[in-house]
Coordinates of C-alpha atoms in Angstrom, one line a residue:
M1 CA 0.1 -0.1 -0.2
D2 CA 1.9 2.6 -1.5
V3 CA -0.7 5.5 0.3
K4 CA 0.7 9.6 -1.4
R5 CA -0.3 12.2 1.0
L6 CA -1.9 15.8 -0.9
S7 CA -2.8 17.2 1.5
E8 CA -3.3 17.2 5.3
T9 CA -6.7 16.8 4.6
V10 CA -6.3 14.0 1.2
S11 CA -4.1 11.9 -0.4
A12 CA -3.9 9.9 -3.1
A13 CA -2.9 6.1 -3.6
P14 CA -1.7 3.6 -6.0
Q15 CA -5.5 1.0 -6.2
I16 CA -6.2 -0.8 -2.7
R17 CA -7.4 -4.4 -0.9
P18 CA -10.2 -5.0 1.0
A19 CA -7.6 -7.5 3.3
E20 CA -5.5 -3.7 3.7
V21 CA -8.9 -1.3 4.4
A22 CA -8.3 -1.5 8.1
D23 CA -4.8 -0.8 8.0
L24 CA -5.8 2.2 7.1
A25 CA -8.0 2.4 9.8
A26 CA -5.1 2.1 11.7
L27 CA -3.7 5.3 10.0
G28 CA -6.3 7.5 11.2
F29 CA -8.2 7.2 7.6
R30 CA -12.0 7.9 7.7
A31 CA -12.9 8.2 4.8
V32 CA -11.8 6.3 1.5
I33 CA -13.5 7.4 -2.8
C34 CA -13.2 4.5 -5.4
N35 CA -12.2 6.5 -8.3
R36 CA -10.6 3.3 -10.9
P37 CA -14.5 1.2 -12.3
D38 CA -15.1 -1.6 -11.4
G39 CA -13.3 -4.3 -14.4
E40 CA -11.4 -2.2 -15.8
G41 CA -8.8 -4.4 -14.6
P42 CA -8.1 -8.0 -14.7
D43 CA -6.9 -8.4 -11.7
Q44 CA -9.2 -5.2 -9.4
P45 CA -11.2 -5.4 -6.4
G46 CA -15.1 -4.6 -7.5
F47 CA -16.0 -2.1 -5.4
E48 CA -18.7 -3.7 -3.4
E49 CA -16.0 -5.8 -1.9
L50 CA -13.8 -3.1 -1.2
A51 CA -17.6 -0.6 0.5
R52 CA -18.0 -3.9 3.1
A53 CA -13.6 -4.0 4.3
A54 CA -14.7 -0.2 4.6
A55 CA -17.7 -0.6 7.0
E56 CA -16.4 -3.3 8.6
A57 CA -13.7 -1.4 9.6
G58 CA -15.3 1.8 10.4
L59 CA -15.4 3.8 7.2
E60 CA -17.7 5.8 5.1
A61 CA -16.4 4.6 0.9
A62 CA -18.3 6.9 -1.9
Y63 CA -17.9 5.5 -5.6
L64 CA -16.6 8.1 -8.4
P65 CA -15.8 6.1 -11.6
V66 CA -13.6 7.9 -13.9
V67 CA -11.8 7.1 -17.5
S68 CA -8.7 6.3 -17.1
G69 CA -7.3 9.4 -19.6
K70 CA -11.2 11.4 -19.7
V71 CA -11.1 13.6 -15.9
T72 CA -13.9 16.1 -16.7
D73 CA -14.8 19.2 -15.1
A74 CA -17.6 17.6 -13.8
D75 CA -15.8 14.8 -12.8
A76 CA -14.0 17.8 -10.3
A77 CA -16.6 19.2 -9.1
A78 CA -18.1 16.2 -7.5
F79 CA -15.2 15.2 -6.5
G80 CA -14.5 18.5 -4.8
R81 CA -18.4 17.4 -3.4
L82 CA -17.3 14.5 -1.8
L83 CA -14.3 16.1 0.1
D84 CA -16.9 18.6 1.9
R85 CA -19.0 15.7 2.4
L86 CA -16.8 12.9 3.4
P87 CA -14.9 12.9 7.7
K88 CA -11.6 14.0 6.5
P89 CA -8.9 12.7 6.4
V90 CA -9.9 11.0 3.4
L91 CA -7.9 8.4 1.0
A92 CA -9.2 8.1 -3.1
Y93 CA -7.5 5.4 -5.0
C94 CA -7.2 5.1 -9.3
R95 CA -5.0 2.6 -10.4
T96 CA -1.7 4.1 -10.3
G97 CA -3.3 7.4 -7.6
T98 CA -3.3 10.3 -11.0
R99 CA -6.1 10.1 -11.7
S100 CA -7.7 11.0 -8.1
A101 CA -4.5 13.7 -8.1
T102 CA -5.5 15.0 -10.9
L103 CA -9.3 14.9 -9.7
W104 CA -7.9 16.2 -6.3
S105 CA -6.1 19.6 -8.0
L106 CA -9.1 20.4 -10.5
A107 CA -11.3 20.0 -6.9
E108 CA -8.6 22.6 -5.5
A109 CA -9.1 24.7 -8.7
A110 CA -11.9 25.6 -8.0
R111 CA -11.9 26.8 -4.3
G112 CA -8.6 29.3 -5.3
R113 CA -5.9 27.9 -4.7
A114 CA -3.2 28.8 -7.0
L115 CA -2.1 26.7 -9.7
P116 CA 1.5 26.7 -8.8
E117 CA 1.6 25.4 -4.7
I118 CA -1.7 22.9 -7.0
T119 CA 1.7 21.2 -8.8
A120 CA 3.8 22.0 -6.3
A121 CA 1.7 19.2 -3.6
A122 CA 1.1 17.4 -6.1
K123 CA 4.8 16.4 -8.5
A124 CA 5.9 16.6 -3.6
A125 CA 3.9 13.1 -4.0
G126 CA 4.9 11.6 -6.8
Y127 CA 2.0 12.9 -9.4
D128 CA 2.6 15.2 -12.2
M129 CA -0.2 17.9 -13.0
T130 CA 1.8 19.1 -16.6
G131 CA -1.5 17.5 -17.9
V132 CA -4.2 19.5 -16.6
A133 CA -2.2 23.0 -16.0
R134 CA -4.4 24.8 -17.8
R135 CA -7.1 24.4 -16.5
I136 CA -5.3 24.2 -13.1
A137 CA -5.1 27.4 -14.2
N138 CA -8.6 28.0 -15.5
G139 CA -10.5 27.4 -12.0
G140 CA -10.5 23.6 -12.7
R141 CA -12.6 24.0 -15.3
T142 CA -11.2 23.3 -19.5
P143 CA -10.7 26.4 -20.9
T144 CA -13.2 26.7 -23.6
T145 CA -10.7 30.0 -25.4
S146 CA -6.9 28.6 -26.6
G147 CA -6.5 32.9 -25.6
E148 CA -2.6 31.8 -27.2
V149 CA -0.4 34.6 -28.5
R150 CA 3.0 33.8 -29.7
H151 CA 6.2 35.3 -30.2
E152 CA 9.9 33.4 -31.2
V153 CA 11.7 34.2 -28.2
V154 CA 10.4 34.5 -25.1
V155 CA 11.7 35.5 -21.5
I156 CA 10.3 34.9 -18.5
G157 CA 12.2 37.6 -15.4
G158 CA 12.7 41.2 -15.6
G159 CA 15.3 42.1 -13.5
A160 CA 19.0 41.9 -14.8
A161 CA 18.9 38.5 -16.0
G162 CA 16.1 39.2 -18.8
I163 CA 16.4 42.7 -19.7
A164 CA 20.2 41.4 -20.3
V165 CA 19.4 38.3 -22.5
A166 CA 16.5 40.3 -23.8
A167 CA 19.1 43.8 -24.7
S168 CA 21.7 40.9 -26.0
L169 CA 19.5 39.6 -28.3
K170 CA 18.3 42.2 -30.2
A171 CA 21.5 43.6 -30.2
R172 CA 22.5 40.7 -32.1
S173 CA 19.6 40.3 -34.3
P174 CA 17.4 43.6 -33.5
D175 CA 14.2 42.2 -35.9
L176 CA 13.2 39.2 -33.8
D177 CA 10.2 39.1 -32.1
I178 CA 11.1 38.6 -28.3
A179 CA 8.7 38.9 -25.5
I180 CA 8.8 39.4 -22.0
I181 CA 6.7 38.3 -19.0
D182 CA 6.9 39.9 -15.5
P183 CA 4.0 41.4 -13.4
A184 CA 6.6 44.0 -11.8
D185 CA 5.8 47.4 -12.1
I186 CA 9.9 48.4 -10.4
H187 CA 12.8 47.4 -11.4
Y188 CA 15.9 47.5 -8.4
Y189 CA 19.8 47.4 -8.5
Q190 CA 20.2 44.7 -5.5
P191 CA 23.1 45.3 -5.6
G192 CA 22.6 48.7 -4.7
W193 CA 20.9 47.8 -1.1
T194 CA 24.0 46.7 0.8
M195 CA 25.2 49.9 0.1
V196 CA 21.9 52.1 1.2
G197 CA 21.8 50.0 4.7
G198 CA 25.0 51.1 5.3
G199 CA 23.8 54.8 4.7
V200 CA 25.9 55.1 1.7
F201 CA 23.0 55.4 -1.3
A202 CA 19.0 56.7 -1.0
A203 CA 16.7 53.9 -1.3
R204 CA 15.0 56.1 -4.4
T205 CA 19.0 56.3 -6.4
T206 CA 18.7 51.8 -7.2
A207 CA 14.7 52.0 -8.2
R208 CA 13.5 52.6 -12.1
T209 CA 9.8 52.0 -13.7
M210 CA 9.8 48.5 -15.6
A211 CA 8.1 49.9 -18.3
S212 CA 11.5 52.3 -19.3
L213 CA 14.3 48.8 -19.0
I214 CA 12.4 46.9 -21.1
P215 CA 14.5 47.5 -25.2
R216 CA 13.2 49.2 -27.9
G217 CA 11.8 46.5 -29.7
V218 CA 10.9 43.9 -27.3
A219 CA 7.0 43.4 -26.4
W220 CA 6.5 44.0 -22.6
I221 CA 3.9 40.9 -21.1
K222 CA 3.0 42.2 -17.9
A223 CA 1.8 39.5 -16.6
A224 CA 2.8 36.5 -13.1
V225 CA 3.6 32.7 -15.2
A226 CA 1.6 29.4 -13.3
A227 CA 3.1 26.9 -15.3
F228 CA 5.0 25.7 -18.6
E229 CA 4.5 23.5 -21.2
P230 CA 7.6 21.7 -22.9
A231 CA 6.3 19.6 -25.2
N232 CA 3.4 22.2 -26.3
N233 CA 6.4 25.1 -26.5
A234 CA 3.8 26.8 -24.3
V235 CA 3.4 29.1 -21.0
I236 CA 0.7 29.1 -19.8
L237 CA 0.5 32.4 -17.5
D238 CA -1.9 32.8 -14.3
G239 CA -6.1 33.4 -14.9
C240 CA -5.6 30.4 -18.3
R241 CA -3.4 33.2 -20.8
V242 CA -1.1 30.6 -23.3
V243 CA 1.7 32.2 -24.6
T244 CA 3.7 30.1 -27.2
Y245 CA 7.5 31.0 -28.2
G246 CA 10.0 29.7 -30.2
R247 CA 12.7 30.3 -27.7
L248 CA 12.4 29.7 -24.1
V249 CA 15.1 31.3 -21.7
V250 CA 13.8 31.3 -17.9
A251 CA 15.8 34.0 -16.0
P252 CA 13.3 34.8 -13.3
G253 CA 15.1 35.1 -9.8
L254 CA 14.5 33.4 -6.3
K255 CA 11.9 33.7 -3.9
L256 CA 12.8 35.0 -0.7
D257 CA 10.8 32.8 1.7
W258 CA 10.5 35.4 4.7
G259 CA 7.8 33.0 5.9
G260 CA 10.2 29.8 6.0
I261 CA 12.1 31.3 9.6
E262 CA 9.0 31.2 12.4
G263 CA 7.7 35.0 13.7
L264 CA 10.3 36.9 10.8
S265 CA 7.1 37.9 9.3
E266 CA 4.6 39.5 12.4
T267 CA 8.3 41.4 13.4
L268 CA 9.6 43.2 9.6
G269 CA 10.6 46.3 9.6
R270 CA 10.8 46.9 13.1
N271 CA 11.8 45.4 16.8
G272 CA 15.3 46.2 15.7
V273 CA 15.2 43.7 12.4
T274 CA 16.2 44.1 9.7
S275 CA 17.2 42.7 6.2
N276 CA 18.6 44.3 2.8
Y277 CA 17.0 42.6 1.0
R278 CA 13.9 43.9 0.6
Y279 CA 13.6 47.2 -1.2
D280 CA 12.2 49.3 2.1
L281 CA 14.1 47.9 4.9
A282 CA 17.9 48.2 3.8
P283 CA 17.3 51.8 4.8
Y284 CA 16.6 50.7 8.0
T285 CA 18.9 48.6 9.1
W286 CA 20.9 51.8 8.1
E287 CA 18.4 54.4 11.5
L288 CA 19.1 50.5 13.4
V289 CA 22.8 51.3 13.3
R290 CA 23.6 55.0 13.2
G291 CA 21.1 54.1 16.2
L292 CA 23.1 51.5 18.3
K293 CA 25.6 53.2 21.2
R294 CA 25.5 49.9 23.4
G295 CA 24.5 45.9 23.5
A296 CA 24.2 43.0 20.8
A297 CA 24.2 43.7 17.3
I298 CA 23.4 39.4 15.3
F299 CA 23.8 39.1 11.5
T300 CA 23.1 36.1 9.9
Q301 CA 23.0 34.2 6.8
P302 CA 20.7 30.9 6.3
P303 CA 21.7 27.1 4.2
M304 CA 23.5 28.2 0.5
P305 CA 22.0 29.0 -2.0
I306 CA 21.4 32.6 -2.1
K307 CA 22.1 35.5 -3.7
C308 CA 25.1 37.6 -3.3
A309 CA 26.5 35.0 -0.9
G310 CA 28.9 37.6 0.8
A311 CA 25.8 40.8 1.3
P312 CA 24.9 39.3 4.9
Q313 CA 28.4 40.3 6.0
K314 CA 28.5 43.0 3.9
A315 CA 25.9 45.0 6.6
M316 CA 27.8 43.7 9.0
Y317 CA 30.9 45.6 8.1
L318 CA 29.5 48.1 7.0
A319 CA 27.9 48.2 10.4
A320 CA 30.7 47.8 12.1
D321 CA 33.4 50.8 10.9
H322 CA 30.3 52.7 11.4
W323 CA 30.4 52.1 15.2
R324 CA 34.3 52.3 15.2
R325 CA 34.2 55.6 13.6
S326 CA 31.6 57.0 16.4
G327 CA 33.0 55.1 19.1
V328 CA 30.8 52.7 20.4
L329 CA 32.2 50.0 19.0
G330 CA 33.7 48.3 22.0
D331 CA 29.8 48.0 23.9
I332 CA 28.8 46.2 21.1
R333 CA 28.9 42.6 20.8
I334 CA 28.2 41.3 17.3
D335 CA 27.9 38.3 16.4
F336 CA 28.1 36.5 12.8
C337 CA 25.2 33.9 12.5
N338 CA 26.1 31.6 9.7
A339 CA 24.5 28.3 8.2
G340 CA 27.8 27.3 6.9
A341 CA 30.8 26.1 7.8
V342 CA 33.7 28.8 6.7
L343 CA 33.3 32.4 6.4
F344 CA 33.4 31.9 2.4
G345 CA 33.7 29.8 -0.4
V346 CA 36.6 30.8 -1.8
K347 CA 39.6 30.1 -0.1
D348 CA 41.6 32.6 -1.2
Y349 CA 39.6 35.9 0.3
V350 CA 38.8 34.8 4.3
P351 CA 42.7 35.9 5.4
A352 CA 41.3 39.8 4.1
L353 CA 38.5 39.4 5.8
M354 CA 39.4 37.1 9.0
E355 CA 41.5 41.1 8.6
Y356 CA 37.8 42.7 9.4
V357 CA 36.0 40.2 11.8
G358 CA 39.4 40.7 14.2
R359 CA 39.1 44.0 13.7
Y360 CA 36.2 44.8 14.6
G361 CA 35.8 42.3 17.4
I362 CA 33.9 39.5 15.3
H363 CA 32.1 36.9 17.4
L364 CA 32.0 34.4 14.3
D365 CA 28.8 32.0 15.0
F366 CA 29.6 28.2 12.3
Q367 CA 26.7 26.1 11.5
E368 CA 24.0 28.6 13.1
R369 CA 20.3 28.8 11.4
L370 CA 18.4 31.6 12.5
T371 CA 14.8 29.8 12.8
R372 CA 12.6 31.8 15.1
V373 CA 12.5 35.3 15.9
D374 CA 9.8 37.3 19.0
G375 CA 10.3 40.6 18.4
P376 CA 8.6 42.5 20.9
A377 CA 10.7 40.1 23.6
R378 CA 14.2 40.9 21.8
T379 CA 15.0 37.6 21.1
A380 CA 16.5 35.1 18.4
W381 CA 17.0 31.0 17.7
F382 CA 18.9 29.1 15.9
S383 CA 19.6 25.6 15.3
R384 CA 24.2 24.8 16.1
T385 CA 24.7 21.5 14.0
S386 CA 28.0 19.8 15.9
P387 CA 30.6 18.1 13.8
H388 CA 29.0 15.3 14.7
G389 CA 25.9 16.1 13.6
A390 CA 24.4 16.9 16.0
T391 CA 21.7 19.7 16.8
T392 CA 20.9 21.9 19.6
E393 CA 19.0 25.1 20.3
V394 CA 20.8 28.4 20.8
E395 CA 19.1 31.3 22.5
R396 CA 21.1 35.2 21.3
H397 CA 18.9 38.0 23.1
F398 CA 19.7 41.2 20.1
D399 CA 19.3 45.0 20.0
M400 CA 19.9 45.0 16.3
L401 CA 18.8 42.0 13.7
H402 CA 20.1 41.8 10.0
V403 CA 18.2 38.9 8.5
V404 CA 19.3 37.3 5.7
P405 CA 15.6 34.8 4.7
P406 CA 16.3 31.4 2.6
Q407 CA 15.8 31.4 -0.5
T408 CA 14.0 28.8 -3.0
A409 CA 13.1 28.8 -6.6
P410 CA 10.3 30.1 -7.4
D411 CA 7.3 28.0 -7.0
F412 CA 6.3 28.3 -10.8
L413 CA 9.4 26.3 -12.0
R414 CA 10.2 24.6 -8.3
A415 CA 6.9 22.3 -9.0
S416 CA 7.8 22.3 -13.8
P417 CA 9.0 19.7 -15.4
L418 CA 12.1 22.7 -16.3
A419 CA 13.9 21.9 -12.3
D420 CA 15.8 19.6 -11.4
A421 CA 15.1 17.2 -8.6
A422 CA 16.1 20.1 -5.8
G423 CA 13.6 22.5 -7.8
W424 CA 16.4 24.2 -10.1
L425 CA 15.9 25.5 -13.5
D426 CA 18.0 22.1 -14.8
V427 CA 20.9 23.7 -17.3
D428 CA 24.2 22.2 -18.7
A429 CA 27.2 24.8 -16.4
A430 CA 28.4 25.9 -19.3
T431 CA 26.4 26.5 -22.0
L432 CA 23.0 27.1 -20.3
R433 CA 21.4 25.3 -22.4
H434 CA 18.1 23.8 -21.1
A435 CA 20.3 20.9 -19.5
R436 CA 16.9 17.7 -21.1
F437 CA 14.7 20.2 -23.2
P438 CA 15.3 21.2 -26.3
G439 CA 15.4 25.2 -27.2
I440 CA 14.3 26.6 -23.7
Y441 CA 17.9 28.2 -22.2
G442 CA 18.5 29.4 -18.5
L443 CA 20.5 32.4 -16.5
G444 CA 20.8 34.2 -13.3
D445 CA 19.8 32.6 -9.8
A446 CA 17.1 29.9 -10.8
C447 CA 19.5 27.7 -12.7
N448 CA 21.5 24.8 -11.0
A449 CA 24.8 25.8 -12.5
P450 CA 27.3 25.8 -9.6
N451 CA 28.6 28.8 -10.3
A452 CA 27.8 32.5 -8.2
K453 CA 24.2 33.8 -7.8
T454 CA 25.8 37.9 -8.2
A455 CA 24.3 40.7 -10.4
A456 CA 28.3 40.3 -12.4
A457 CA 27.6 36.8 -13.1
A458 CA 24.3 37.7 -15.1
R459 CA 25.9 39.8 -16.7
K460 CA 28.2 37.4 -17.8
Q461 CA 25.5 35.4 -18.2
A462 CA 23.7 37.1 -21.5
P463 CA 25.6 37.7 -23.7
I464 CA 25.8 33.6 -23.7
V465 CA 22.6 32.8 -24.1
A466 CA 22.1 35.4 -26.5
H467 CA 24.9 34.2 -28.8
N468 CA 24.1 30.5 -28.8
L469 CA 20.3 31.2 -29.2
L470 CA 20.9 32.4 -32.0
R471 CA 23.3 30.2 -33.1
D472 CA 21.2 26.9 -33.0
M473 CA 18.6 29.6 -34.6
G474 CA 21.2 29.8 -37.3
A475 CA 21.1 33.9 -36.8
V476 CA 25.1 33.9 -35.9
Q477 CA 27.7 31.7 -37.0
G478 CA 30.9 29.8 -34.6
N479 CA 31.1 27.2 -32.3
D480 CA 28.7 27.8 -28.9
A481 CA 29.7 30.4 -25.9
L482 CA 31.3 28.8 -23.0
Y483 CA 30.5 30.5 -19.8
D484 CA 33.6 30.4 -17.1
G485 CA 31.2 30.2 -14.1
Y486 CA 32.3 34.1 -13.3
G487 CA 30.3 35.5 -10.9
S488 CA 31.9 39.5 -8.9
C489 CA 31.9 39.2 -4.9
P490 CA 33.0 43.1 -3.6
L491 CA 33.1 42.5 -0.4
T492 CA 32.8 46.0 1.2
V493 CA 34.8 45.3 4.4
A494 CA 34.7 49.2 5.5
R495 CA 33.5 52.3 4.4
G496 CA 35.8 53.2 1.2
R497 CA 37.7 49.6 1.2
I498 CA 37.0 46.3 -0.9
V499 CA 38.0 42.5 -1.4
L500 CA 37.1 42.6 -5.0
A501 CA 36.2 38.9 -4.8
E502 CA 36.3 37.8 -8.9
F503 CA 36.1 33.6 -9.0
G504 CA 34.0 31.1 -11.7
Y505 CA 33.6 27.0 -10.9
G506 CA 35.9 25.0 -8.6
G507 CA 36.8 29.2 -6.3
R508 CA 38.8 29.3 -9.7
L509 CA 40.6 32.9 -9.3
L510 CA 39.0 34.7 -12.2
P511 CA 39.7 38.9 -12.0
S512 CA 39.5 41.2 -14.6
F513 CA 42.3 43.3 -13.9
P514 CA 45.6 43.9 -13.2
A515 CA 47.5 42.4 -9.6
W516 CA 48.2 45.5 -9.4
L517 CA 45.3 48.1 -10.5
I518 CA 43.0 45.8 -8.7
D519 CA 44.7 42.8 -5.9
G520 CA 41.3 40.6 -5.5
T521 CA 42.8 39.2 -1.9
R522 CA 43.2 42.3 -0.8
P523 CA 40.7 45.6 0.9
S524 CA 41.3 48.4 -2.3
R525 CA 40.4 51.6 -2.2
L526 CA 40.3 51.4 -6.0
A527 CA 37.7 47.8 -5.9
W528 CA 35.5 50.4 -3.3
L529 CA 35.3 53.3 -6.0
L530 CA 34.4 51.3 -8.5
K531 CA 31.6 49.7 -6.9
E532 CA 30.0 53.4 -5.5
R533 CA 31.0 54.9 -9.3
M534 CA 31.6 52.1 -11.6
L535 CA 29.2 49.1 -11.1
P536 CA 26.0 51.5 -11.4
W537 CA 26.6 53.5 -14.0
I538 CA 26.8 50.1 -16.4
Y539 CA 24.7 49.0 -15.1
W540 CA 21.7 50.9 -16.1
K541 CA 24.3 51.8 -19.0
A542 CA 26.0 49.1 -20.0
M543 CA 24.1 45.3 -19.5
L544 CA 20.6 46.5 -19.5
R545 CA 21.2 47.7 -23.1
G546 CA 22.9 45.1 -24.6
R547 CA 26.9 46.7 -24.0
E548 CA 28.7 44.3 -22.9
W549 CA 31.6 46.0 -21.8
L550 CA 34.7 43.2 -20.2
A551 CA 31.0 40.5 -20.9
Q552 CA 31.7 39.6 -24.6
P553 CA 31.3 35.9 -24.1
E554 CA 34.2 32.9 -25.5
L555 CA 33.7 31.0 -27.8
A556 CA 33.8 26.9 -27.8
T557 CA 38.0 26.4 -30.1

């Protein structure tokens, strides 16, 4: 008996036997639904046999036979009514469980549950709902019209990666029909939020309207993606609109899981709890830094992967430097609670960082993951993992808490056929083509390539995807462009000093400048000027406009 849970109250299973019904009762089930017509298979017990066994075990039984491959809207509505009537929890079964899972998915859609949530729950139980995604998006009903729009290239995401790749494509092929799908009105220069939290930038300088940044000649579909149908070259939008494509580029960025830490959402932006990972909170970080004269400041880092792995400690160094300049550093205890085991993943940069850890008197607490926050009580709880794998809870009191939330791929991607087993976009690490579906490409933070998730990585990836996509279309000549894993993390160790970490796959150093100009392993004033003055200009005026300064793709030999 292979019971698979779809929700708190509903599970699905392949064909069950009368002798197994008592076991279901022992597991706590109070009702069963048979979705398999009698006589479908030669080894199949009839529903009446199951019903008798259910009655003997004290379970209610219902019969809603559905022909394999022909789940109708009426079937789904009837299933929903059964769920309303029957005592919970309920087990629904058919030959494999797929029909039952399909009926549950459509019934949930009729109740208003979002498509990504439904498909993610079904996928976690082992059922692929891709084939009914359009119906789920349409509230559990079969769409009466296709509502399809087609573009030669469709780009998912209007962030740094999405706009950069659209601009790179247009620079190479000005007449190419491209559409970007993104529901946001505002585009943010997220690398600038560390500087906002350090009192260097004003928040407003990191935001521009999306309409002002969409490359000329590129269509903007202002909508949210609900699901993918790679077999049909289709993307399903919220509301069941369908966009079809010749080629697809997936660059949706990351989901910040604020709800993944108990109590965090309720206290963000007050009670001394802040984060530079949100536009509206970065100014509060600077307010807290300026206001703290004594007490305890905690900076956290969740398990990898996260966008800009150096950002959690950048916030800490800038704060500590301000406290040092203000003469209060000795009255403030600083803890860096890092869920990982090392300060930074590329060892060449650690000695320089450790100098500043020592200078600021920072306490390094490795293998500590933030799990719960009580803002009014100014208390945070961490799960500490010992070298032997044992876990203990650590309680810490704070006057200021800078939180970095856990991060995942967006729900609509994690539940899709495009994702790997961990939920990330499954790409070839060198060419950035999808590993299994021709004509699909990926870049940016949602990919499973083992590179650092930074804007600098997206700047390098965009020309590579543009070249390889057009090469596959026969529009450009030459070999594949190859990505070496380049990423950059300007580690702001003090106001006016940056360790410019630049590296690729395997931690190989990939400096953009000669060591006599900028030695990336040492703090540099010139690197600070690059971060403060040049990189925002490069982002707005070059990267998002298809101008590939220091980002020309390298071709395979």
